[in-house]
Coordinates of C-alpha atoms in Angstrom, one line a residue:
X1 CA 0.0 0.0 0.0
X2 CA 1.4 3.0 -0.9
X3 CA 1.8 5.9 2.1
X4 CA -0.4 9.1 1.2
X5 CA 1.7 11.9 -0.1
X6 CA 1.8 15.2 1.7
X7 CA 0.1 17.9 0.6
X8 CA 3.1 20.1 0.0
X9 CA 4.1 17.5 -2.6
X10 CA 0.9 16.7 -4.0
X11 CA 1.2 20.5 -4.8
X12 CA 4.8 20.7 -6.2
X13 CA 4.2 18.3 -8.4
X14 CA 0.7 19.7 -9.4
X15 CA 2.6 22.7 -10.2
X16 CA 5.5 20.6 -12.0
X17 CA 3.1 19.7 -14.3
X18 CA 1.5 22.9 -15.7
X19 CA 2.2 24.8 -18.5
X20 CA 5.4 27.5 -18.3
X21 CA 2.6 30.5 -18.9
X22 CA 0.5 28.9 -15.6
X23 CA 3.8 28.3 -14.2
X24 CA 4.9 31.9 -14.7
X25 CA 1.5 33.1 -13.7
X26 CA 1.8 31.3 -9.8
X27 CA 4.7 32.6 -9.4
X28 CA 3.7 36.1 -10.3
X29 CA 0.3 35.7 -7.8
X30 CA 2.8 34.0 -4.8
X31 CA 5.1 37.5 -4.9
X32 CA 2.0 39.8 -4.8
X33 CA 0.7 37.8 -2.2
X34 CA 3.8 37.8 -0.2
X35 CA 4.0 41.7 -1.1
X36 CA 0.7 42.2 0.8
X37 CA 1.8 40.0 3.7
X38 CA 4.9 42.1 4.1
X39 CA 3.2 45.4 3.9
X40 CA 0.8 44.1 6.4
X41 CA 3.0 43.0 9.0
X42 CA 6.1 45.4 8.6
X43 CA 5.3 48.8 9.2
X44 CA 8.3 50.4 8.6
X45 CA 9.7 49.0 4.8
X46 CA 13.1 50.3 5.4
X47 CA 13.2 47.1 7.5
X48 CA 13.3 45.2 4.6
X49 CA 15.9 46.6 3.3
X50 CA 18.3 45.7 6.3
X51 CA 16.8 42.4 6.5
X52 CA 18.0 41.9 3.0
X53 CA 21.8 42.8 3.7
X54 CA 21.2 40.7 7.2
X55 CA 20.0 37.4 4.9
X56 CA 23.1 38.5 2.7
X57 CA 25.2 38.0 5.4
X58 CA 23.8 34.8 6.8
X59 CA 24.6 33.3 3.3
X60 CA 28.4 34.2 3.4
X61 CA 28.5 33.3 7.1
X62 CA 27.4 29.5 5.3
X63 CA 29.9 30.2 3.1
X64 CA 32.7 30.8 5.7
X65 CA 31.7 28.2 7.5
X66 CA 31.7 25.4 4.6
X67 CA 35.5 26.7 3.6
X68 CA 36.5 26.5 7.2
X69 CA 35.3 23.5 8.4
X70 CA 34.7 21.2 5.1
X71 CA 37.9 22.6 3.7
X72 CA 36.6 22.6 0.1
X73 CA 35.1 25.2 -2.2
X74 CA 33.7 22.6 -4.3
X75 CA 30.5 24.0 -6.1
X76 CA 31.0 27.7 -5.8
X77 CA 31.6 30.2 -8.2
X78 CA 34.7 32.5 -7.9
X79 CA 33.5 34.2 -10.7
X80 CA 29.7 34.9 -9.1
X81 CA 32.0 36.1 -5.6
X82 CA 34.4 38.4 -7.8
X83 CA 31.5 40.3 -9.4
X84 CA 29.7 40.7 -6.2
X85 CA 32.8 42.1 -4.6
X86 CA 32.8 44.3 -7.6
X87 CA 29.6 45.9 -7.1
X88 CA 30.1 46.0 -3.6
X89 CA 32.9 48.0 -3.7
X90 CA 31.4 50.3 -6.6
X91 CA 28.7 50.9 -4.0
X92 CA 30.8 51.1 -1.4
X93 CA 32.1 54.1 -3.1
X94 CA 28.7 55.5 -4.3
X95 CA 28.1 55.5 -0.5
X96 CA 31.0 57.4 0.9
X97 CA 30.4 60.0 -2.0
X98 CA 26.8 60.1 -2.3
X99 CA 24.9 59.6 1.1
X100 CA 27.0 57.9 4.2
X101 CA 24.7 56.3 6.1
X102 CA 24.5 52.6 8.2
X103 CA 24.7 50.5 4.6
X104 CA 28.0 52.0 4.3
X105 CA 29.6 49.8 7.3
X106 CA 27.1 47.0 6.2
X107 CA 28.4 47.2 2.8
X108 CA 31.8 47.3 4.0
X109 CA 31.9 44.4 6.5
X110 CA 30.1 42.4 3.8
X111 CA 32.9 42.9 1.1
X112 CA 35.7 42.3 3.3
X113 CA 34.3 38.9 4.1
X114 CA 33.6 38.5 0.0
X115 CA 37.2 39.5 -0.4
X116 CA 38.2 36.8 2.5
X117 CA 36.3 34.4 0.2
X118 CA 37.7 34.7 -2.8
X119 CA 41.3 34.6 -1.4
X120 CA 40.0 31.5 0.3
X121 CA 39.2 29.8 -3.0
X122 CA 42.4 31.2 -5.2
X123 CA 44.7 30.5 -3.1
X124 CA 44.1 28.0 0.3
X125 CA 41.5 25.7 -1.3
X126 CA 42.7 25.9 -5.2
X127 CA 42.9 22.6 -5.4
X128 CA 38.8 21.6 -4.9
X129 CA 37.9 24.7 -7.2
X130 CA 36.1 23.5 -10.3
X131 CA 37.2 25.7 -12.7
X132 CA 36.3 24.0 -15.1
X133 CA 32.5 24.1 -14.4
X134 CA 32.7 28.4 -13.6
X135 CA 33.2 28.7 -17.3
X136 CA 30.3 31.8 -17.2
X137 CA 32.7 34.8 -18.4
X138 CA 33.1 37.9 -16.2
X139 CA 33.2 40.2 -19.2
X140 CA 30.0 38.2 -20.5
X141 CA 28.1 39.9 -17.4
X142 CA 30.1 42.6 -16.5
X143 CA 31.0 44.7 -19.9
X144 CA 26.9 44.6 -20.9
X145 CA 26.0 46.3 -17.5
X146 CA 29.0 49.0 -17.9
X147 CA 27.3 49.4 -21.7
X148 CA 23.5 49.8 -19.8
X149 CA 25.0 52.3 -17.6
X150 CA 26.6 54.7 -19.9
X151 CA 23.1 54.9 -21.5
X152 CA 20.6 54.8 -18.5
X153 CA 21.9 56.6 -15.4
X154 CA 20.4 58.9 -12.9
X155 CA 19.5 62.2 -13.6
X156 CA 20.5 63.8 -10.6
X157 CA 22.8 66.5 -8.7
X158 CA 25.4 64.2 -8.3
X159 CA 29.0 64.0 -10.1
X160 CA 28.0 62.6 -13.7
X161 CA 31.2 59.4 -13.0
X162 CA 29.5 59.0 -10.0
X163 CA 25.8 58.3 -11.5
X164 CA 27.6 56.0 -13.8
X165 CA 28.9 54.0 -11.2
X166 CA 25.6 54.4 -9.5
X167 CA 23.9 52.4 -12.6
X168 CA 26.6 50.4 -12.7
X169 CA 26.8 48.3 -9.8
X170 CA 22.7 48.0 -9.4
X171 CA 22.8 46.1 -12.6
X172 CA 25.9 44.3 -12.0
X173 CA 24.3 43.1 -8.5
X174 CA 21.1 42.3 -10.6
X175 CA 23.3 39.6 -12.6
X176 CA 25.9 38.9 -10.0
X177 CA 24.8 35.5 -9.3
X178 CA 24.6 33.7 -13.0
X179 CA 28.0 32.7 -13.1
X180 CA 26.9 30.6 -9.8
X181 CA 23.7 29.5 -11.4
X182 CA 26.2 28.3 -14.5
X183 CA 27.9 26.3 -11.9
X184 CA 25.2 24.5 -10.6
X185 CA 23.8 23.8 -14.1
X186 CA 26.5 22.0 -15.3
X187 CA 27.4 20.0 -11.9
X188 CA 23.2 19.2 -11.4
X189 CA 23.8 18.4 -7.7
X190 CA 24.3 21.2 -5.2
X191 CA 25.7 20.6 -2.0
X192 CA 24.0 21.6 1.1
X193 CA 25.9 24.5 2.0
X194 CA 26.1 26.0 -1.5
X195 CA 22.2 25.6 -1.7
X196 CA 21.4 27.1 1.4
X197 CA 23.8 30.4 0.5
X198 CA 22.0 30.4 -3.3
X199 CA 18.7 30.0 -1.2
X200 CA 20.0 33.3 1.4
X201 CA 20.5 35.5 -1.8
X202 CA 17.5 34.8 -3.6
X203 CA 15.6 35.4 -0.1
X204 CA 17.5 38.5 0.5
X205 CA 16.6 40.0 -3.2
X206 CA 13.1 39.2 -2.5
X207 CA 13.7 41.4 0.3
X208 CA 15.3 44.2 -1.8
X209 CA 12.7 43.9 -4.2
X210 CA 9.7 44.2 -1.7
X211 CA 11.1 46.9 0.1
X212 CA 11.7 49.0 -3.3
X213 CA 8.1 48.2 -4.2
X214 CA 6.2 48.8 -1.1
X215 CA 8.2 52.3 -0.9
X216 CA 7.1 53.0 -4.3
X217 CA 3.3 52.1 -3.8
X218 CA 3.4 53.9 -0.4
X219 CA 4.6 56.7 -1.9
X220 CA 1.9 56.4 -4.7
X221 CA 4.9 56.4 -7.3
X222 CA 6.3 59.7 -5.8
X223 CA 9.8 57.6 -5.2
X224 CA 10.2 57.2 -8.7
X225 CA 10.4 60.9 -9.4
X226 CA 12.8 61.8 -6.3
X227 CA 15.6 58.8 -8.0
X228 CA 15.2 61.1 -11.3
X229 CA 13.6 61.3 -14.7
X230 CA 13.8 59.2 -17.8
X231 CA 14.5 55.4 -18.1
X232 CA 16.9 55.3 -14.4
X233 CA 13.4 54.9 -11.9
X234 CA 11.9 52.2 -14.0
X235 CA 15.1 50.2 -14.3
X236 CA 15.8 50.5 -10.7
X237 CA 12.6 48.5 -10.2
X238 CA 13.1 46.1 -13.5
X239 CA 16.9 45.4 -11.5
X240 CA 15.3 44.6 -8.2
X241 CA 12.5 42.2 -10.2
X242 CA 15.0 40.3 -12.1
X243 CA 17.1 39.5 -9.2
X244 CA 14.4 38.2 -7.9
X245 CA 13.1 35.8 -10.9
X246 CA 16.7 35.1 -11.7
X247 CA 16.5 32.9 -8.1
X248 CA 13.0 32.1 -7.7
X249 CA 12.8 29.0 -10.1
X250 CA 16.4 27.3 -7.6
X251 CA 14.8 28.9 -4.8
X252 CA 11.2 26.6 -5.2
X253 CA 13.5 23.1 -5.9
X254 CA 15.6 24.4 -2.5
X255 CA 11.7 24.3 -1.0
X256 CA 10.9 21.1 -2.1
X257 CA 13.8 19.5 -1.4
X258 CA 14.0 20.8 2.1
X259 CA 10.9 19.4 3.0
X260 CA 11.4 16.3 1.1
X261 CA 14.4 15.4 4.0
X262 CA 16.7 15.4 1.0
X263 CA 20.0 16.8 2.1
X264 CA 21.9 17.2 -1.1
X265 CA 19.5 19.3 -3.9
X266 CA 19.1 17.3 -7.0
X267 CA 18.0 20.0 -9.9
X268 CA 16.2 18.9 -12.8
X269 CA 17.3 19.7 -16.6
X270 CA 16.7 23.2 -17.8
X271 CA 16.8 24.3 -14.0
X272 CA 18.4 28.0 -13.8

């Protein structure tokens, strides 16, 4: 006799089995509904936006740990973790010239430990790096975002370098994470560690992205005027969204396989 299946995988593989436009169309009600949670029980949306870096920083504390204490870097990307220290320390910058504040020191603490990663994996644990697997190009990612910027920056006050660099790393951070994505697509197994830091950035964008579209709806689309005219305040939103759907599709296998007691994530062809 075979034992009933639960109803959280009676689901997933309801929705497994639907069309990509029904697919896509879930996924689009689940984020407005978790939109109206969040607005409901988080009064004050700049919240999110810490508890996005905070997320950010749970996933590289897994990260530290699993090069510590497993002594390997198999499965991670040093390409995906030298493009996000690039954006970090673009903003970085942008944030001592522009508007000093708390995400400064976030910002900072969170690229030295990127930087401590990336020595980690060229140097102490070369040996288990599969290089041959992080064959997603830097310039592949980063020269198209340096392009976008040139032509869609903000319009404000500020230095017109600086509003280049601005655009600059808020795309670069929208695409920071294929190269790790490419990884994972041509090993098909993710380690637990790796899975649950991919799983801590896609949670954290969400994050981003909610807090960037709650502002803007509590604001009744006044936030998109103060960040300038032209293309710059829609793309600022488009970034946030595509960070998000970039992760969303690993983020629902992480789900199921979580509560499926598997410990090592199994992704299906075509996944990310």
């Amino acid at each position: 006799m075979k034992a009933p299946r639960s109803p959280i995988h009676a689901v997933s593989t309801w929705v497994r089995r639907q069309p990509p436009k029904v697919k896509a169309f879930l996924a689009v009600v689940a984020g407005m509904s978790a939109l109206v949670v969040l607005r409901a029980i988080v009064h004050d949306h700049d919240n999110l936006f810490v508890a996005a870096e905070a997320v950010h920083a749970i996933g590289i504390a897994v990260l530290i740990y699993k090069l510590m204490k497993e002594k390997t870097c198999a499965g991670l990307s040093l390409k995906s973790q030298e493009l996000t220290a690039l954006f970090l320390a673009v903003r970085l910058y942008c944030s001592f010239v522009m508007e000093y504040d708390i995400h400064t020191l976030l910002d900072l603490a969170t690229l030295a430990t990127t930087l401590w990663v990336i020595y980690m994996i060229r140097f102490n644990l070369k040996s288990s790096y599969m290089e041959d697997k992080d064959n997603c190009a830097i310039y592949y990612v980063a020269i198209p975002c340096a392009v976008l910027a040139l032509l869609i920056h903000p319009s404000t006050s500020h230095h017109f370098i600086n509003r280049i660099f601005w655009a600059f790393c808020v795309f670069l951070e929208a695409v920071s994470v294929l190269p790790q994505l490419r990884v994972m697509q041509n090993t098909k197994i993710v380690e637990p560690f790796t899975a649950h830091y991919v799983f801590a950035l896609g949670v954290a964008r969400f994050l981003s992205c909610a807090h960037w579209v709650l502002q803007v709806l509590d604001s009744r689309g006044h936030l998109l005027v103060a960040l300038g005219h032209g293309l710059w305040p829609s793309m600022v939103l488009i970034s946030e969204i595509v960070q998000t759907f970039i992760l969303a599709d690993f983020c629902y296998y992480y789900v199921k396989s979580v509560f499926g007691g598997q410990l090592v994530l199994r992704l299906p062809s075509g996944v990310v």
